PDB file of C-alpha atoms and ligand atoms in Angstrom:
ATOM      1  CA  MET I   1     -78.268 -38.670  42.120  1.00 92.00           C
ATOM      2  CA  LYS I   2     -74.565 -39.638  42.242  1.00 97.00           C
ATOM      3  CA  LYS I   3     -72.621 -36.081  41.343  1.00 98.00           C
ATOM      4  CA  ALA I   4     -68.665 -35.669  40.540  1.00 98.00           C
ATOM      5  CA  VAL I   5     -66.451 -33.016  39.507  1.00 98.00           C
ATOM      6  CA  PHE I   6     -63.524 -33.290  37.081  1.00 98.00           C
ATOM      7  CA  PRO I   7     -61.178 -30.372  37.156  1.00 98.00           C
ATOM      8  CA  GLY I   8     -58.346 -29.751  36.010  1.00 97.00           C
ATOM      9  CA  SER I   9     -57.216 -27.686  32.846  1.00 96.00           C
ATOM     10  CA  PHE I  10     -58.199 -28.620  29.589  1.00 97.00           C
ATOM     11  CA  ASP I  11     -55.126 -26.791  27.906  1.00 97.00           C
ATOM     12  CA  PRO I  12     -56.388 -28.574  25.745  1.00 97.00           C
ATOM     13  CA  ILE I  13     -58.706 -31.041  26.362  1.00 98.00           C
ATOM     14  CA  THR I  14     -56.755 -34.409  24.602  1.00 98.00           C
ATOM     15  CA  ASN I  15     -58.044 -38.016  24.203  1.00 98.00           C
ATOM     16  CA  GLY I  16     -56.647 -38.934  27.746  1.00 98.00           C
ATOM     17  CA  HIS I  17     -59.252 -36.671  29.165  1.00 98.00           C
ATOM     18  CA  ILE I  18     -62.085 -38.268  26.831  1.00 98.00           C
ATOM     19  CA  ASP I  19     -60.607 -41.381  27.860  1.00 97.00           C
ATOM     20  CA  VAL I  20     -61.292 -41.021  31.918  1.00 98.00           C
ATOM     21  CA  ILE I  21     -64.814 -39.581  31.265  1.00 98.00           C
ATOM     22  CA  GLN I  22     -65.602 -42.384  29.572  1.00 97.00           C
ATOM     23  CA  LYS I  23     -64.535 -44.623  32.056  1.00 98.00           C
ATOM     24  CA  ALA I  24     -66.014 -42.603  34.754  1.00 98.00           C
ATOM     25  CA  LEU I  25     -69.632 -42.050  32.949  1.00 98.00           C
ATOM     26  CA  PRO I  26     -71.075 -45.578  33.752  1.00 98.00           C
ATOM     27  CA  LEU I  27     -70.452 -44.609  37.328  1.00 98.00           C
ATOM     28  CA  PHE I  28     -72.356 -41.207  38.552  1.00 98.00           C
ATOM     29  CA  ASP I  29     -75.201 -39.768  36.861  1.00 98.00           C
ATOM     30  CA  LYS I  30     -73.451 -36.698  36.119  1.00 98.00           C
ATOM     31  CA  ILE I  31     -70.124 -35.370  35.681  1.00 98.00           C
ATOM     32  CA  ILE I  32     -68.924 -31.712  36.087  1.00 98.00           C
ATOM     33  CA  ILE I  33     -65.857 -30.683  34.074  1.00 98.00           C
ATOM     34  CA  ALA I  34     -64.371 -27.529  35.593  1.00 98.00           C
ATOM     35  CA  ILE I  35     -62.298 -25.899  34.113  1.00 98.00           C
ATOM     36  CA  GLY I  36     -60.302 -24.263  37.016  1.00 93.00           C
ATOM     37  CA  THR I  37     -57.128 -21.226  37.031  1.00 84.00           C
ATOM     38  CA  ASN I  38     -53.940 -22.526  38.410  1.00 79.00           C
ATOM     39  CA  THR I  39     -52.699 -18.898  39.593  1.00 77.00           C
ATOM     40  CA  THR I  40     -49.268 -21.064  38.878  1.00 81.00           C
ATOM     41  CA  LYS I  41     -49.970 -22.087  35.389  1.00 81.00           C
ATOM     42  CA  ASN I  42     -50.010 -19.720  32.254  1.00 87.00           C
ATOM     43  CA  TYR I  43     -52.338 -21.157  29.510  1.00 93.00           C
ATOM     44  CA  MET I  44     -52.411 -21.822  25.965  1.00 95.00           C
ATOM     45  CA  PHE I  45     -55.569 -21.481  25.190  1.00 95.00           C
ATOM     46  CA  ASP I  46     -58.152 -18.630  26.409  1.00 94.00           C
ATOM     47  CA  ILE I  47     -60.888 -20.149  28.603  1.00 95.00           C
ATOM     48  CA  SER I  48     -63.528 -19.836  26.342  1.00 95.00           C
ATOM     49  CA  ARG I  49     -62.026 -21.662  23.312  1.00 96.00           C
ATOM     50  CA  ARG I  50     -61.190 -24.623  26.200  1.00 97.00           C
ATOM     51  CA  LYS I  51     -64.072 -25.061  27.671  1.00 98.00           C
ATOM     52  CA  ALA I  52     -66.753 -24.286  23.847  1.00 98.00           C
ATOM     53  CA  TRP I  53     -64.115 -27.607  22.666  1.00 98.00           C
ATOM     54  CA  ILE I  54     -64.361 -29.973  25.710  1.00 98.00           C
ATOM     55  CA  GLU I  55     -68.820 -28.387  25.645  1.00 98.00           C
ATOM     56  CA  ASP I  56     -68.549 -29.361  21.904  1.00 98.00           C
ATOM     57  CA  VAL I  57     -66.995 -32.760  22.195  1.00 98.00           C
ATOM     58  CA  PHE I  58     -69.369 -33.730  25.029  1.00 98.00           C
ATOM     59  CA  LYS I  59     -72.807 -31.746  22.960  1.00 96.00           C
ATOM     60  CA  GLY I  60     -75.498 -34.533  23.211  1.00 94.00           C
ATOM     61  CA  GLU I  61     -74.510 -35.738  26.548  1.00 97.00           C
ATOM     62  CA  GLN I  62     -77.284 -35.434  29.306  1.00 97.00           C
ATOM     63  CA  LYS I  63     -74.587 -36.537  32.182  1.00 98.00           C
ATOM     64  CA  ILE I  64     -71.922 -34.142  31.449  1.00 98.00           C
ATOM     65  CA  GLU I  65     -71.908 -30.485  31.909  1.00 98.00           C
ATOM     66  CA  VAL I  66     -68.563 -27.573  31.555  1.00 98.00           C
ATOM     67  CA  GLN I  67     -68.402 -24.960  34.153  1.00 98.00           C
ATOM     68  CA  THR I  68     -65.919 -22.685  34.902  1.00 97.00           C
ATOM     69  CA  TYR I  69     -64.303 -21.752  38.364  1.00 97.00           C
ATOM     70  CA  GLN I  70     -62.022 -19.457  40.479  1.00 94.00           C
ATOM     71  CA  SER I  71     -62.548 -21.218  43.691  1.00 95.00           C
ATOM     72  CA  LEU I  72     -61.403 -24.561  45.242  1.00 96.00           C
ATOM     73  CA  THR I  73     -61.982 -27.456  44.145  1.00 97.00           C
ATOM     74  CA  VAL I  74     -64.655 -28.106  47.691  1.00 98.00           C
ATOM     75  CA  ASP I  75     -65.920 -25.459  47.424  1.00 98.00           C
ATOM     76  CA  PHE I  76     -66.903 -25.549  44.161  1.00 98.00           C
ATOM     77  CA  CYS I  77     -68.330 -29.488  44.699  1.00 98.00           C
ATOM     78  CA  ARG I  78     -70.035 -28.188  47.548  1.00 97.00           C
ATOM     79  CA  GLU I  79     -71.438 -24.977  45.575  1.00 97.00           C
ATOM     80  CA  ASN I  80     -72.674 -27.976  43.155  1.00 98.00           C
ATOM     81  CA  GLY I  81     -73.711 -31.242  45.371  1.00 98.00           C
ATOM     82  CA  ALA I  82     -70.724 -33.121  43.793  1.00 98.00           C
ATOM     83  CA  SER I  83     -69.282 -35.660  46.544  1.00 98.00           C
ATOM     84  CA  PHE I  84     -67.245 -37.109  43.897  1.00 98.00           C
ATOM     85  CA  ILE I  85     -63.996 -35.269  42.494  1.00 98.00           C
ATOM     86  CA  LEU I  86     -62.592 -37.004  39.623  1.00 98.00           C
ATOM     87  CA  ARG I  87     -58.725 -37.181  38.891  1.00 98.00           C
ATOM     88  CA  GLY I  88     -56.207 -40.172  36.160  1.00 98.00           C
ATOM     89  CA  LEU I  89     -53.625 -40.955  37.370  1.00 98.00           C
ATOM     90  CA  ARG I  90     -51.130 -41.803  34.199  1.00 97.00           C
ATOM     91  CA  SER I  91     -47.892 -42.917  36.256  1.00 97.00           C
ATOM     92  CA  THR I  92     -46.703 -43.293  40.318  1.00 97.00           C
ATOM     93  CA  LEU I  93     -45.895 -39.580  39.688  1.00 97.00           C
ATOM     94  CA  ASP I  94     -49.185 -38.221  39.119  1.00 97.00           C
ATOM     95  CA  PHE I  95     -49.873 -40.125  42.171  1.00 97.00           C
ATOM     96  CA  GLU I  96     -47.779 -38.354  44.261  1.00 98.00           C
ATOM     97  CA  TYR I  97     -48.446 -35.102  42.751  1.00 97.00           C
ATOM     98  CA  GLU I  98     -52.403 -36.562  43.584  1.00 98.00           C
ATOM     99  CA  LYS I  99     -52.174 -37.783  47.247  1.00 98.00           C
ATOM    100  CA  PRO I 100     -51.189 -34.929  48.999  1.00 98.00           C
ATOM    101  CA  ILE I 101     -54.325 -32.679  46.828  1.00 97.00           C
ATOM    102  CA  ALA I 102     -56.636 -35.412  47.636  1.00 98.00           C
ATOM    103  CA  TYR I 103     -55.921 -35.571  52.014  1.00 98.00           C
ATOM    104  CA  LEU I 104     -56.066 -31.983  51.938  1.00 98.00           C
ATOM    105  CA  ASN I 105     -59.160 -31.697  49.830  1.00 98.00           C
ATOM    106  CA  HIS I 106     -60.442 -34.623  52.511  1.00 97.00           C
ATOM    107  CA  GLU I 107     -59.277 -31.891  55.278  1.00 97.00           C
ATOM    108  CA  LEU I 108     -61.329 -29.442  53.582  1.00 97.00           C
ATOM    109  CA  ASN I 109     -64.207 -31.108  53.462  1.00 97.00           C
ATOM    110  CA  SER I 110     -64.894 -34.521  54.633  1.00 97.00           C
ATOM    111  CA  GLU I 111     -67.601 -34.991  52.192  1.00 96.00           C
ATOM    112  CA  VAL I 112     -66.617 -35.311  48.642  1.00 97.00           C
ATOM    113  CA  GLU I 113     -64.380 -37.896  48.372  1.00 98.00           C
ATOM    114  CA  THR I 114     -61.777 -37.715  45.429  1.00 98.00           C
ATOM    115  CA  VAL I 115     -62.005 -40.639  42.825  1.00 98.00           C
ATOM    116  CA  PHE I 116     -58.679 -41.846  40.637  1.00 98.00           C
ATOM    117  CA  PHE I 117     -59.231 -43.586  36.567  1.00 98.00           C
ATOM    118  CA  LEU I 118     -56.131 -45.512  35.946  1.00 98.00           C
ATOM    119  CA  ALA I 119     -55.217 -44.048  32.469  1.00 97.00           C
ATOM    120  CA  SER I 120     -56.022 -46.900  29.883  1.00 97.00           C
ATOM    121  CA  GLN I 121     -52.639 -48.499  29.060  1.00 96.00           C
ATOM    122  CA  ASN I 122     -52.299 -46.386  25.214  1.00 94.00           C
ATOM    123  CA  PHE I 123     -52.802 -42.899  26.327  1.00 95.00           C
ATOM    124  CA  SER I 124     -50.642 -42.608  29.692  1.00 95.00           C
ATOM    125  CA  SER I 125     -47.980 -40.482  28.146  1.00 94.00           C
ATOM    126  CA  VAL I 126     -50.259 -38.393  26.872  1.00 96.00           C
ATOM    127  CA  SER I 127     -50.857 -34.676  28.370  1.00 96.00           C
ATOM    128  CA  SER I 128     -51.918 -31.790  27.849  1.00 96.00           C
ATOM    129  CA  THR I 129     -48.489 -30.398  28.376  1.00 95.00           C
ATOM    130  CA  ILE I 130     -46.433 -32.554  25.771  1.00 96.00           C
ATOM    131  CA  ILE I 131     -48.933 -31.605  23.299  1.00 96.00           C
ATOM    132  CA  ARG I 132     -48.706 -28.102  23.267  1.00 96.00           C
ATOM    133  CA  GLU I 133     -45.589 -28.452  23.182  1.00 96.00           C
ATOM    134  CA  ILE I 134     -45.688 -30.141  20.148  1.00 96.00           C
ATOM    135  CA  ILE I 135     -48.273 -27.900  18.675  1.00 94.00           C
ATOM    136  CA  ARG I 136     -45.520 -24.933  19.768  1.00 94.00           C
ATOM    137  CA  TYR I 137     -43.008 -26.701  17.384  1.00 96.00           C
ATOM    138  CA  GLY I 138     -45.550 -27.506  13.919  1.00 93.00           C
ATOM    139  CA  GLY I 139     -45.895 -31.622  14.700  1.00 95.00           C
ATOM    140  CA  ASP I 140     -48.445 -33.907  14.325  1.00 95.00           C
ATOM    141  CA  VAL I 141     -51.332 -34.198  17.525  1.00 95.00           C
ATOM    142  CA  THR I 142     -53.466 -35.610  15.234  1.00 95.00           C
ATOM    143  CA  LYS I 143     -54.066 -39.026  17.241  1.00 93.00           C
ATOM    144  CA  LEU I 144     -53.432 -37.415  20.578  1.00 96.00           C
ATOM    145  CA  VAL I 145     -56.304 -34.230  20.585  1.00 97.00           C
ATOM    146  CA  PRO I 146     -60.278 -35.626  19.603  1.00 96.00           C
ATOM    147  CA  SER I 147     -60.953 -33.364  16.126  1.00 95.00           C
ATOM    148  CA  GLN I 148     -62.338 -29.707  17.794  1.00 94.00           C
ATOM    149  CA  VAL I 149     -59.339 -29.051  19.314  1.00 94.00           C
ATOM    150  CA  LEU I 150     -57.082 -30.090  15.492  1.00 90.00           C
ATOM    151  CA  LYS I 151     -59.040 -27.418  13.613  1.00 85.00           C
TER     152      LYS I 151
HETATM  153  P1  LIG Z   1     -54.127 -30.178  35.852  1.00 76.68           P
HETATM  154  O1  LIG Z   1     -53.542 -28.785  35.672  1.00 76.68           O
HETATM  155  O2  LIG Z   1     -55.322 -30.037  37.035  1.00 76.68           O
HETATM  156  O3  LIG Z   1     -53.431 -31.101  36.501  1.00 76.68           O
HETATM  157  P2  LIG Z   1     -55.072 -31.289  33.480  1.00 76.68           P
HETATM  158  O4  LIG Z   1     -55.530 -30.973  32.693  1.00 76.68           O
HETATM  159  O5  LIG Z   1     -53.830 -31.304  33.669  1.00 76.68           O
HETATM  160  O6  LIG Z   1     -55.108 -30.749  35.668  1.00 76.68           O
HETATM  161  O7  LIG Z   1     -55.390 -32.740  33.943  1.00 76.68           O
HETATM  162  C1  LIG Z   1     -56.236 -33.010  34.450  1.00 76.68           C
HETATM  163  C2  LIG Z   1     -56.603 -34.711  35.283  1.00 76.68           C
HETATM  164  O8  LIG Z   1     -56.604 -35.490  34.175  1.00 76.68           O
HETATM  165  C3  LIG Z   1     -55.356 -35.138  36.228  1.00 76.68           C
HETATM  166  O9  LIG Z   1     -55.749 -35.353  37.081  1.00 76.68           O
HETATM  167  C4  LIG Z   1     -54.726 -35.593  35.059  1.00 76.68           C
HETATM  168  O10 LIG Z   1     -53.798 -36.578  35.657  1.00 76.68           O
HETATM  169  C5  LIG Z   1     -55.712 -36.286  34.124  1.00 76.68           C
HETATM  170  N1  LIG Z   1     -54.884 -36.910  33.059  1.00 76.68           N
HETATM  171  C6  LIG Z   1     -54.530 -35.456  31.875  1.00 76.68           C
HETATM  172  N2  LIG Z   1     -54.328 -36.950  31.023  1.00 76.68           N
HETATM  173  C7  LIG Z   1     -54.240 -37.692  31.080  1.00 76.68           C
HETATM  174  C8  LIG Z   1     -54.413 -39.418  30.354  1.00 76.68           C
HETATM  175  N3  LIG Z   1     -53.685 -38.879  29.453  1.00 76.68           N
HETATM  176  N4  LIG Z   1     -54.538 -40.142  31.102  1.00 76.68           N
HETATM  177  C9  LIG Z   1     -55.189 -40.323  32.067  1.00 76.68           C
HETATM  178  N5  LIG Z   1     -55.776 -38.749  32.985  1.00 76.68           N
HETATM  179  C10 LIG Z   1     -55.139 -37.712  32.309  1.00 76.68           C
END
């Protein structure tokens, strides 16, 4: 069974994340969306709310599972029998950020391979950070997030 983990903060989940997952779905038998806790980040939405939104977005999709974790991503992969880590690339900045992490993860567990998906052009400027900023100042994020988050 081809199992992948899509780790991230999802604070909140955006149409960009969903786009990456849609691209990945035909390639894997199971995708675990794994909401991690990055100790250097302050979150806007608490983890149970972030998880509930994602579960609602993908309800009925048998291949998707949503979990939270507080460990190294490669350890989480090992515990769940996943051989692939999925990440999205919006720009060369993302690439430069992701590259050392992918090398390091491979160093930590050579059985796990990181797979990158190029963001679709229309989502390449969408980030949770920008969305949080728009929400803070009362702007319109209708086109950027799923209806679950909009509510
Ligand atoms: P993290 O804190 O791990 O960066 P994020 O939730 O910000 O968590 O992002 C999770 C993954 O989704 C990252 O690989 C990120 O590059 C990717 N991603 C975020 N937004 C987009 C987008 N608009 N298009 C494609 N990939 C995206």
